[in-house]
Amino acid sequence: MGAPAIELADAGQQQKKFPYGIDSEGKAKTCYPWHFTQPHMVAFHLSWLSFFMSFVATFAPASLLPVIRDDLFLSKPQLGNAGVAAVCGAIFARIFMGVFVDTVGPRYGTATTMLVTAPAVFCMALVTDFSTFACTRFFIGISLCMFVCCQFWCGTMFNVRIVGTANAISAGWGNMGGGATHFIMPAIYEGIKKGGVPGYQAWRWAFFVPGGIYIVNAISTLLLGVDHPSGKDYRDLKKEGALKTKGAMWPILKHGLGNYRSWILALTYGYSFGVELTVDNVIVEYFYDQFGLNLTTAGILGGIFGLMNLFTRASGGMLSDWVAKYWGMRGRIWALWIIQTLGGVFCIIMGRVEHNLSATIVIMIIFSIFCQQACGLHFGITPFVSRRAYGVVSGLVGAGGNAGAAITQAIWFAGTAGWQLTLSKADGFVYMGIQTIALTLPLFFIWFPMWGSMLTGPREGAQEEDYYMREWSAEEVAEGLHHGSMKFAMESKSQRGYKERKALEALPEEPAVKAVVPQAQA
């Protein structure tokens, strides 16, 4: 007997209930950030706000680094290692969170992450030396796995035609916390200090603000959030039999980690989001030391890089969806390669204008646009790698971003090896740009049988249903667990490109449906 269907309102009721269209899976066909409609837009706002705060807390120490290093007497290698520790925490946490949201749901994933890591944010007020500072940064950085919850939640709520845009806006606004913290934390620090608290205590008290907001975010998510477009949580859907995960943990991991496309995107994401994390970690100190600016001014200029996410990452997702209308999945991959390569080029240029403050600011802004657009473009592709293991794939790709940041900082900015002691941050930007250009080339190897690759077309006769059906066993198909994947496959035909879609629409509907049935039963 098949699994009970997830109940959704009919088309007329949907139109009355929502100020936007709904597809066959109950997902929103448009993303209107100015709406707060349950469940789609409430989930959207809860996800990006939580991700925003995870960035604020993770990079709050970087925004106050000139003060903290003087108080704790930290050396350049120690500062570099602490920066690496801050982004290492989320590498495996993101993979774990991918499995967690696939089985438990994004609402509990978001709230759990906030509650588990909030104590680490408060503990920053207690650090006394390098060991405690680095350890605390590591545990705060675990909260960056919030990215997986954010992308999974939006991927659950929005139609495939606009999922790139929705993912990019939510993640971009979340990433904006990496820039906003360079405004927020120095302002909090200065405000506390003006209240009569000595500087060596003021920076410690400042961390109680993001820590407290973590708690508020977690409670808000539990009270207001809903996991699924049906308006129900994963827990309720499982009780009703509409979602079944018994014995499904291994297949989810197998199809998520066993898909080579996941690993290529994880690698290339390490040189868009990973580069962004690296810059967030070093940019304030770079402006402070390189141009002799005070902490507040260095924070404002450094914050510009992250605050560009207000529109840059979203524009990357929109670009991905736009090119897909005409050139399908192949257009999405081409756009990602072009934009990320340009990001590498301007990263090199920024390192070459290290003696000119005005030029550095201008190039940094251009560099941030391409770097952050590339982040958005990645998640215009990621939802299509696997339907069943979407959370795992998102987690792996997200983990690739943190791994790329850790590796890049360890190589060019940590200052631990002898030769690194003479390597300036400007030189580090140059080498990071070269690394970005080189490690974006593997995108040429991504190939989907039904859509093709950057240089080759699709395999003749390949269907979306065949690709997503292979993730389910015959027994699971008999139980009807594959129905969600088949709905997604039908929606994914939009990734064929304009000419292919027109040819498909010209075919009679009945033969196309019949052709799917034997393959689904095979």
XYZ file of C-alpha atoms in Angstrom:
522
model
C 0.000 0.000 0.000
C 1.344 3.413 -0.924
C 2.119 6.075 1.642
C -0.682 8.509 2.377
C -0.503 11.630 0.295
C 0.410 14.912 1.934
C -2.767 16.966 1.873
C -2.650 20.234 -0.001
C -5.448 22.665 -0.741
C -6.919 22.766 -4.259
C -5.851 25.473 -6.677
C -8.724 27.842 -5.838
C -8.185 27.555 -2.098
C -4.429 28.012 -2.499
C -4.882 31.236 -4.430
C -7.124 32.625 -1.703
C -4.771 31.518 1.068
C -1.469 32.711 -0.415
C -0.578 35.931 -2.277
C 1.493 33.807 -4.691
C 1.081 30.658 -6.776
C 1.635 27.134 -5.407
C 2.950 24.140 -7.388
C 1.958 20.469 -7.201
C 4.206 19.938 -4.165
C 2.704 22.880 -2.286
C 5.830 25.010 -2.859
C 5.669 28.744 -3.520
C 6.292 29.746 -7.139
C 7.587 33.194 -6.190
C 9.609 34.631 -3.334
C 8.283 37.896 -1.907
C 10.550 38.871 1.033
C 8.130 41.605 2.123
C 5.502 38.953 2.968
C 5.349 36.981 6.233
C 2.887 34.293 5.123
C 2.844 30.898 6.824
C 4.471 28.543 6.100
C 6.656 29.650 3.168
C 7.726 33.184 4.015
C 7.865 32.704 7.798
C 10.299 29.819 7.211
C 12.263 32.050 4.831
C 12.661 34.832 7.406
C 13.408 32.543 10.348
C 16.089 30.725 8.352
C 18.002 33.778 7.159
C 17.796 35.569 10.519
C 19.272 32.576 12.337
C 22.019 32.231 9.734
C 22.705 35.975 10.008
C 23.260 35.706 13.760
C 25.556 32.689 13.347
C 27.768 34.893 11.162
C 27.646 37.788 13.628
C 28.770 35.565 16.508
C 31.399 33.640 14.513
C 33.139 36.753 13.199
C 32.565 38.988 16.228
C 36.073 38.115 17.525
C 37.533 39.101 14.143
C 35.807 42.495 14.332
C 37.430 43.156 17.739
C 40.728 41.425 16.961
C 43.038 44.451 17.394
C 41.655 44.891 20.934
C 41.585 41.196 21.825
C 45.116 40.496 20.587
C 46.538 43.294 22.735
C 44.615 42.142 25.812
C 45.560 38.458 25.442
C 49.065 39.122 23.979
C 48.393 36.986 20.892
C 51.036 36.585 18.177
C 50.426 36.609 14.419
C 50.591 32.774 14.115
C 48.164 32.423 17.039
C 45.713 34.845 15.425
C 45.953 32.890 12.184
C 45.359 29.556 13.882
C 42.375 30.939 15.791
C 40.910 32.154 12.498
C 41.310 28.691 11.005
C 39.675 27.159 14.091
C 36.653 29.436 13.659
C 35.797 27.952 10.262
C 36.862 24.361 10.986
C 34.076 23.766 13.485
C 31.352 23.698 10.853
C 33.055 21.353 8.366
C 31.742 18.092 9.812
C 28.850 19.831 11.568
C 27.420 20.786 8.164
C 27.561 17.188 6.918
C 25.928 15.981 10.133
C 23.279 18.683 9.865
C 22.501 17.535 6.323
C 21.547 14.113 7.662
C 19.746 15.686 10.629
C 17.429 17.884 8.565
C 16.747 15.060 6.102
C 15.412 12.940 8.961
C 14.199 15.377 11.663
C 13.450 18.574 9.761
C 14.908 22.097 9.456
C 12.957 23.678 12.331
C 14.538 21.479 14.989
C 17.879 21.710 13.189
C 17.818 25.507 13.441
C 16.682 25.672 17.070
C 19.052 22.916 18.223
C 22.062 24.607 16.627
C 21.269 27.923 18.310
C 20.765 26.386 21.754
C 23.821 24.121 21.600
C 26.258 26.835 20.495
C 24.897 29.754 22.566
C 27.012 28.748 25.621
C 30.166 29.025 23.508
C 29.249 32.604 22.544
C 28.841 33.519 26.224
C 32.128 31.776 27.057
C 34.068 34.187 24.840
C 33.809 36.581 27.806
C 35.887 34.139 29.865
C 38.869 33.464 27.575
C 42.299 34.205 29.054
C 44.871 32.942 26.536
C 45.356 31.557 23.040
C 44.111 28.046 23.869
C 40.793 29.147 25.312
C 40.376 31.799 22.596
C 40.923 29.325 19.739
C 38.812 26.622 21.385
C 35.913 29.020 21.913
C 36.094 30.275 18.330
C 35.990 26.661 17.152
C 32.781 25.909 19.041
C 31.098 29.173 18.032
C 31.981 28.395 14.414
C 29.960 25.183 14.597
C 26.858 27.376 14.378
C 27.728 28.095 10.723
C 26.116 24.718 9.990
C 22.957 26.853 10.189
C 23.553 27.345 6.472
C 22.348 23.792 5.794
C 19.108 24.388 7.704
C 18.612 27.657 5.824
C 19.102 26.170 2.356
C 17.178 22.971 3.094
C 14.236 24.921 4.516
C 14.043 27.237 1.499
C 14.521 24.297 -0.874
C 11.524 22.667 0.791
C 9.344 25.770 0.507
C 10.077 27.095 -3.014
C 9.533 25.753 -6.533
C 12.509 24.568 -8.606
C 12.170 27.482 -11.023
C 12.940 30.017 -8.286
C 14.805 27.888 -5.754
C 18.095 29.463 -6.832
C 16.721 32.929 -6.112
C 15.123 31.972 -2.769
C 18.243 30.128 -1.601
C 20.487 32.976 -2.675
C 18.453 35.714 -0.975
C 18.161 33.824 2.315
C 21.808 32.748 2.374
C 22.976 36.161 1.152
C 21.115 37.993 3.877
C 22.512 35.484 6.343
C 26.065 35.962 5.056
C 25.531 39.673 5.493
C 26.084 39.047 9.195
C 29.787 38.610 8.417
C 29.907 42.263 7.385
C 27.345 43.604 9.828
C 29.316 42.267 12.785
C 32.186 44.615 11.866
C 29.747 47.491 12.471
C 27.772 45.961 15.332
C 30.484 44.635 17.636
C 32.793 47.709 17.593
C 29.724 49.883 18.256
C 28.672 47.696 21.206
C 32.245 47.689 22.495
C 32.569 51.472 22.258
C 29.156 51.938 23.875
C 30.054 49.742 26.848
C 33.419 51.459 27.211
C 31.793 54.890 27.200
C 29.582 53.645 30.017
C 32.667 53.496 32.228
C 33.743 49.876 31.698
C 37.493 49.416 31.026
C 38.375 48.270 27.486
C 39.754 44.914 28.619
C 36.318 44.150 30.121
C 34.139 45.935 27.561
C 34.967 43.568 24.706
C 34.031 40.606 26.914
C 30.636 42.058 27.865
C 29.932 42.711 24.183
C 29.566 38.967 23.499
C 26.501 38.721 25.720
C 24.499 40.487 22.992
C 24.857 37.845 20.214
C 24.638 35.083 22.822
C 21.304 36.383 24.055
C 19.969 36.739 20.516
C 20.849 33.077 19.875
C 18.419 32.091 22.637
C 15.678 34.376 21.296
C 16.142 32.985 17.769
C 15.839 29.402 18.947
C 12.627 30.056 20.862
C 11.120 32.028 17.948
C 11.891 29.208 15.535
C 10.239 26.594 17.733
C 7.140 28.724 18.264
C 6.641 30.110 14.752
C 8.387 27.771 12.302
C 6.818 24.979 10.207
C 8.874 22.342 8.392
C 6.755 21.554 5.350
C 4.605 23.432 2.768
C 1.612 21.404 3.952
C 1.769 23.401 7.177
C 2.875 20.375 9.180
C 6.128 19.354 10.851
C 8.202 16.334 9.848
C 7.221 14.682 13.123
C 3.494 14.909 12.321
C 3.965 13.812 8.723
C 5.861 10.726 9.881
C 3.094 9.830 12.318
C 0.564 10.070 9.496
C 2.792 7.984 7.215
C 3.237 10.751 4.653
C 6.990 10.748 5.325
C 8.824 7.538 6.124
C 12.475 7.424 7.121
C 12.734 4.015 8.832
C 15.892 2.358 7.591
C 16.539 5.326 5.302
C 19.641 6.775 6.929
C 22.135 4.749 4.880
C 20.426 5.371 1.501
C 20.381 9.100 2.221
C 24.109 9.115 3.007
C 24.865 6.809 0.083
C 23.130 8.932 -2.525
C 24.342 12.220 -1.077
C 28.013 11.371 -0.499
C 28.184 8.898 -3.395
C 27.277 11.465 -6.058
C 30.467 12.870 -7.560
C 28.688 16.130 -8.465
C 28.360 16.842 -4.726
C 32.127 16.671 -4.292
C 32.908 18.917 -7.258
C 30.482 21.550 -5.983
C 31.959 21.183 -2.480
C 35.425 21.860 -3.916
C 34.394 24.891 -5.971
C 32.233 26.276 -3.154
C 35.391 26.286 -1.065
C 36.638 29.048 -3.369
C 33.540 31.221 -3.307
C 32.073 30.898 0.184
C 35.440 29.746 1.543
C 37.070 32.867 0.144
C 34.303 34.984 1.648
C 34.882 33.456 5.095
C 38.611 34.058 4.754
C 38.116 37.724 3.886
C 35.640 38.159 6.776
C 38.332 36.831 9.109
C 41.238 39.012 7.949
C 39.845 42.166 6.344
C 39.463 44.360 9.452
C 42.965 43.562 10.667
C 44.238 44.168 7.107
C 42.763 47.690 6.962
C 43.870 48.401 10.546
C 47.502 47.386 9.970
C 48.007 48.125 6.269
C 46.601 51.660 6.260
C 46.916 52.674 9.939
C 43.181 53.166 10.470
C 41.444 53.141 13.856
C 39.286 50.166 14.846
C 35.932 51.779 14.061
C 36.994 52.961 10.595
C 38.667 49.637 9.784
C 35.479 47.865 10.909
C 33.275 50.036 8.694
C 35.449 49.493 5.614
C 35.892 45.798 6.301
C 32.166 45.406 6.895
C 31.399 46.629 3.372
C 32.624 43.303 1.972
C 30.093 41.234 3.926
C 27.258 43.765 3.694
C 27.344 43.513 -0.095
C 25.459 40.254 0.484
C 22.355 42.406 0.833
C 21.988 41.949 -2.929
C 25.062 40.186 -4.365
C 24.336 36.578 -3.402
C 20.666 37.077 -4.263
C 21.637 38.441 -7.679
C 23.736 35.294 -8.211
C 20.710 33.107 -7.545
C 18.551 35.266 -9.804
C 21.200 35.045 -12.521
C 21.211 31.254 -12.178
C 17.421 31.081 -12.537
C 17.468 33.540 -15.454
C 20.042 31.675 -17.524
C 18.189 28.411 -16.793
C 15.131 29.807 -18.587
C 17.088 29.888 -21.839
C 19.966 27.437 -21.477
C 18.813 25.138 -18.663
C 21.259 23.456 -16.301
C 24.155 23.945 -18.711
C 23.576 27.701 -18.467
C 23.647 27.535 -14.662
C 27.043 25.810 -14.673
C 28.536 28.141 -17.284
C 27.382 31.201 -15.336
C 28.954 29.834 -12.138
C 32.307 29.207 -13.826
C 32.457 32.670 -15.430
C 31.465 34.593 -12.283
C 33.716 32.668 -9.893
C 36.697 33.008 -12.228
C 36.152 36.774 -12.346
C 36.084 36.730 -8.546
C 39.546 35.144 -8.574
C 40.814 37.774 -10.998
C 39.699 40.695 -8.806
C 41.058 38.988 -5.698
C 44.476 39.077 -7.380
C 44.030 42.731 -8.300
C 43.096 43.662 -4.724
C 46.374 42.210 -3.512
C 48.274 44.255 -6.108
C 46.887 47.661 -5.028
C 47.878 47.275 -1.369
C 49.414 50.754 -1.126
C 46.323 52.629 -2.313
C 43.387 52.748 0.113
C 40.860 54.106 -2.403
C 41.772 51.536 -5.042
C 41.652 48.757 -2.447
C 38.105 49.733 -1.423
C 36.858 49.918 -5.030
C 38.442 46.602 -6.046
C 37.226 44.960 -2.825
C 33.643 45.927 -3.686
C 33.928 44.508 -7.226
C 35.633 41.391 -5.861
C 32.857 40.919 -3.300
C 30.172 41.108 -5.994
C 31.634 38.245 -8.026
C 32.664 36.185 -5.011
C 29.224 36.349 -3.413
C 27.331 35.932 -6.671
C 29.256 32.683 -7.145
C 27.944 31.513 -3.754
C 24.381 32.099 -4.926
C 25.033 30.411 -8.251
C 26.224 27.253 -6.461
C 22.869 26.796 -4.803
C 21.048 27.227 -8.074
C 22.635 23.870 -8.989
C 22.849 22.010 -5.668
C 19.094 21.218 -5.285
C 19.185 19.203 -8.513
C 22.063 16.899 -7.593
C 19.841 14.674 -5.446
C 16.222 14.878 -4.401
C 16.290 12.192 -1.735
C 19.549 13.357 -0.133
C 19.111 17.090 -0.659
C 20.068 17.828 2.951
C 23.236 15.728 2.765
C 24.284 17.318 -0.535
C 23.644 20.809 0.878
C 25.641 19.879 3.961
C 28.552 18.508 1.957
C 28.704 21.518 -0.365
C 28.422 23.857 2.624
C 31.161 21.942 4.416
C 33.308 22.417 1.329
C 33.008 26.167 1.862
C 34.325 25.904 5.414
C 37.039 23.442 4.406
C 38.170 25.788 1.635
C 38.327 28.658 4.120
C 40.334 26.604 6.612
C 42.814 25.395 3.995
C 43.206 28.809 2.385
C 43.787 30.572 5.706
C 46.198 27.885 6.850
C 48.243 28.242 3.647
C 48.266 32.003 3.056
C 47.182 33.810 6.233
C 48.047 31.726 9.303
C 51.686 32.806 9.537
C 52.732 29.551 11.212
C 55.345 28.261 8.762
C 58.697 30.026 8.487
C 58.130 31.224 4.943
C 54.685 32.581 5.903
C 56.151 35.004 8.425
C 57.390 37.163 5.539
C 54.205 36.720 3.471
C 52.009 39.809 3.664
C 48.205 39.665 3.596
C 48.321 41.429 0.232
C 50.399 38.554 -1.165
C 47.907 36.164 0.417
C 45.083 37.779 -1.587
C 47.073 37.323 -4.799
C 47.723 33.629 -4.215
C 44.154 33.062 -3.046
C 42.895 34.521 -6.337
C 45.144 32.234 -8.384
C 43.944 29.271 -6.337
C 40.318 30.278 -6.980
C 40.774 30.391 -10.756
C 42.499 26.993 -10.848
C 40.076 25.162 -8.547
C 36.987 26.410 -10.364
C 37.928 24.441 -13.493
C 36.461 21.104 -12.216
C 33.004 22.508 -13.026
C 33.684 21.308 -16.577
C 33.336 17.719 -15.303
C 29.775 18.066 -13.970
C 27.420 16.146 -16.270
C 23.748 15.266 -15.892
C 22.502 12.527 -18.271
C 19.262 14.410 -19.017
C 20.814 17.899 -19.298
C 24.448 17.445 -20.316
C 27.511 19.403 -19.187
C 29.222 22.670 -20.062
C 30.738 21.193 -23.224
C 28.519 18.198 -24.058
C 24.815 17.613 -24.554
C 22.485 15.160 -22.761
C 22.367 11.446 -23.382
C 19.723 10.553 -25.943
C 16.501 9.405 -24.337
C 17.599 10.293 -20.768
C 14.729 11.395 -18.550
C 14.601 13.275 -15.251
C 12.464 10.478 -13.799
C 15.221 7.944 -14.506
C 17.844 10.045 -12.724
C 15.856 10.601 -9.532
C 14.225 7.137 -9.525
C 17.598 5.414 -9.158
C 17.773 6.684 -5.564
C 14.907 4.385 -4.555
C 14.821 0.596 -4.227
C 12.038 -1.547 -5.663
C 10.659 -2.115 -2.157
C 10.531 1.618 -1.444
C 8.840 2.246 -4.793
C 6.246 -0.388 -3.912
C 5.519 1.535 -0.703
C 5.105 4.753 -2.669
C 8.006 6.558 -1.015
C 9.287 7.837 -4.353
C 6.268 10.031 -5.169
C 7.930 13.238 -3.963
C 10.952 12.558 -6.161
C 8.733 11.980 -9.192
C 6.933 15.284 -8.651
C 10.315 16.965 -8.364
C 11.461 15.222 -11.568
C 8.490 16.605 -13.472
C 9.185 20.113 -12.190
C 12.888 19.678 -13.072
C 12.138 19.344 -16.769
C 12.353 23.137 -16.711
C 16.150 22.691 -16.595
C 16.295 21.463 -20.195
C 16.566 24.907 -21.692
C 14.128 26.854 -23.842
C 14.320 24.832 -27.080
C 14.172 21.474 -25.347
C 11.206 22.573 -23.209
C 9.292 23.751 -26.253
C 9.929 20.421 -27.975
C 8.745 18.588 -24.864
C 5.579 20.675 -24.603
C 4.769 19.848 -28.234
C 4.614 16.117 -27.454
C 1.263 14.477 -26.591
C 0.885 14.193 -22.830
C -0.306 10.580 -22.627
C 2.690 8.836 -24.288
C 5.102 10.783 -22.057
C 3.310 9.544 -18.944
C 3.206 5.950 -20.179
C 6.920 6.003 -20.881
C 7.661 6.697 -17.245
C 5.622 3.887 -15.721
C 7.727 0.865 -16.799
C 10.937 2.610 -15.692
C 9.460 3.469 -12.303
C 8.443 -0.156 -11.768
C 11.730 -1.601 -12.982
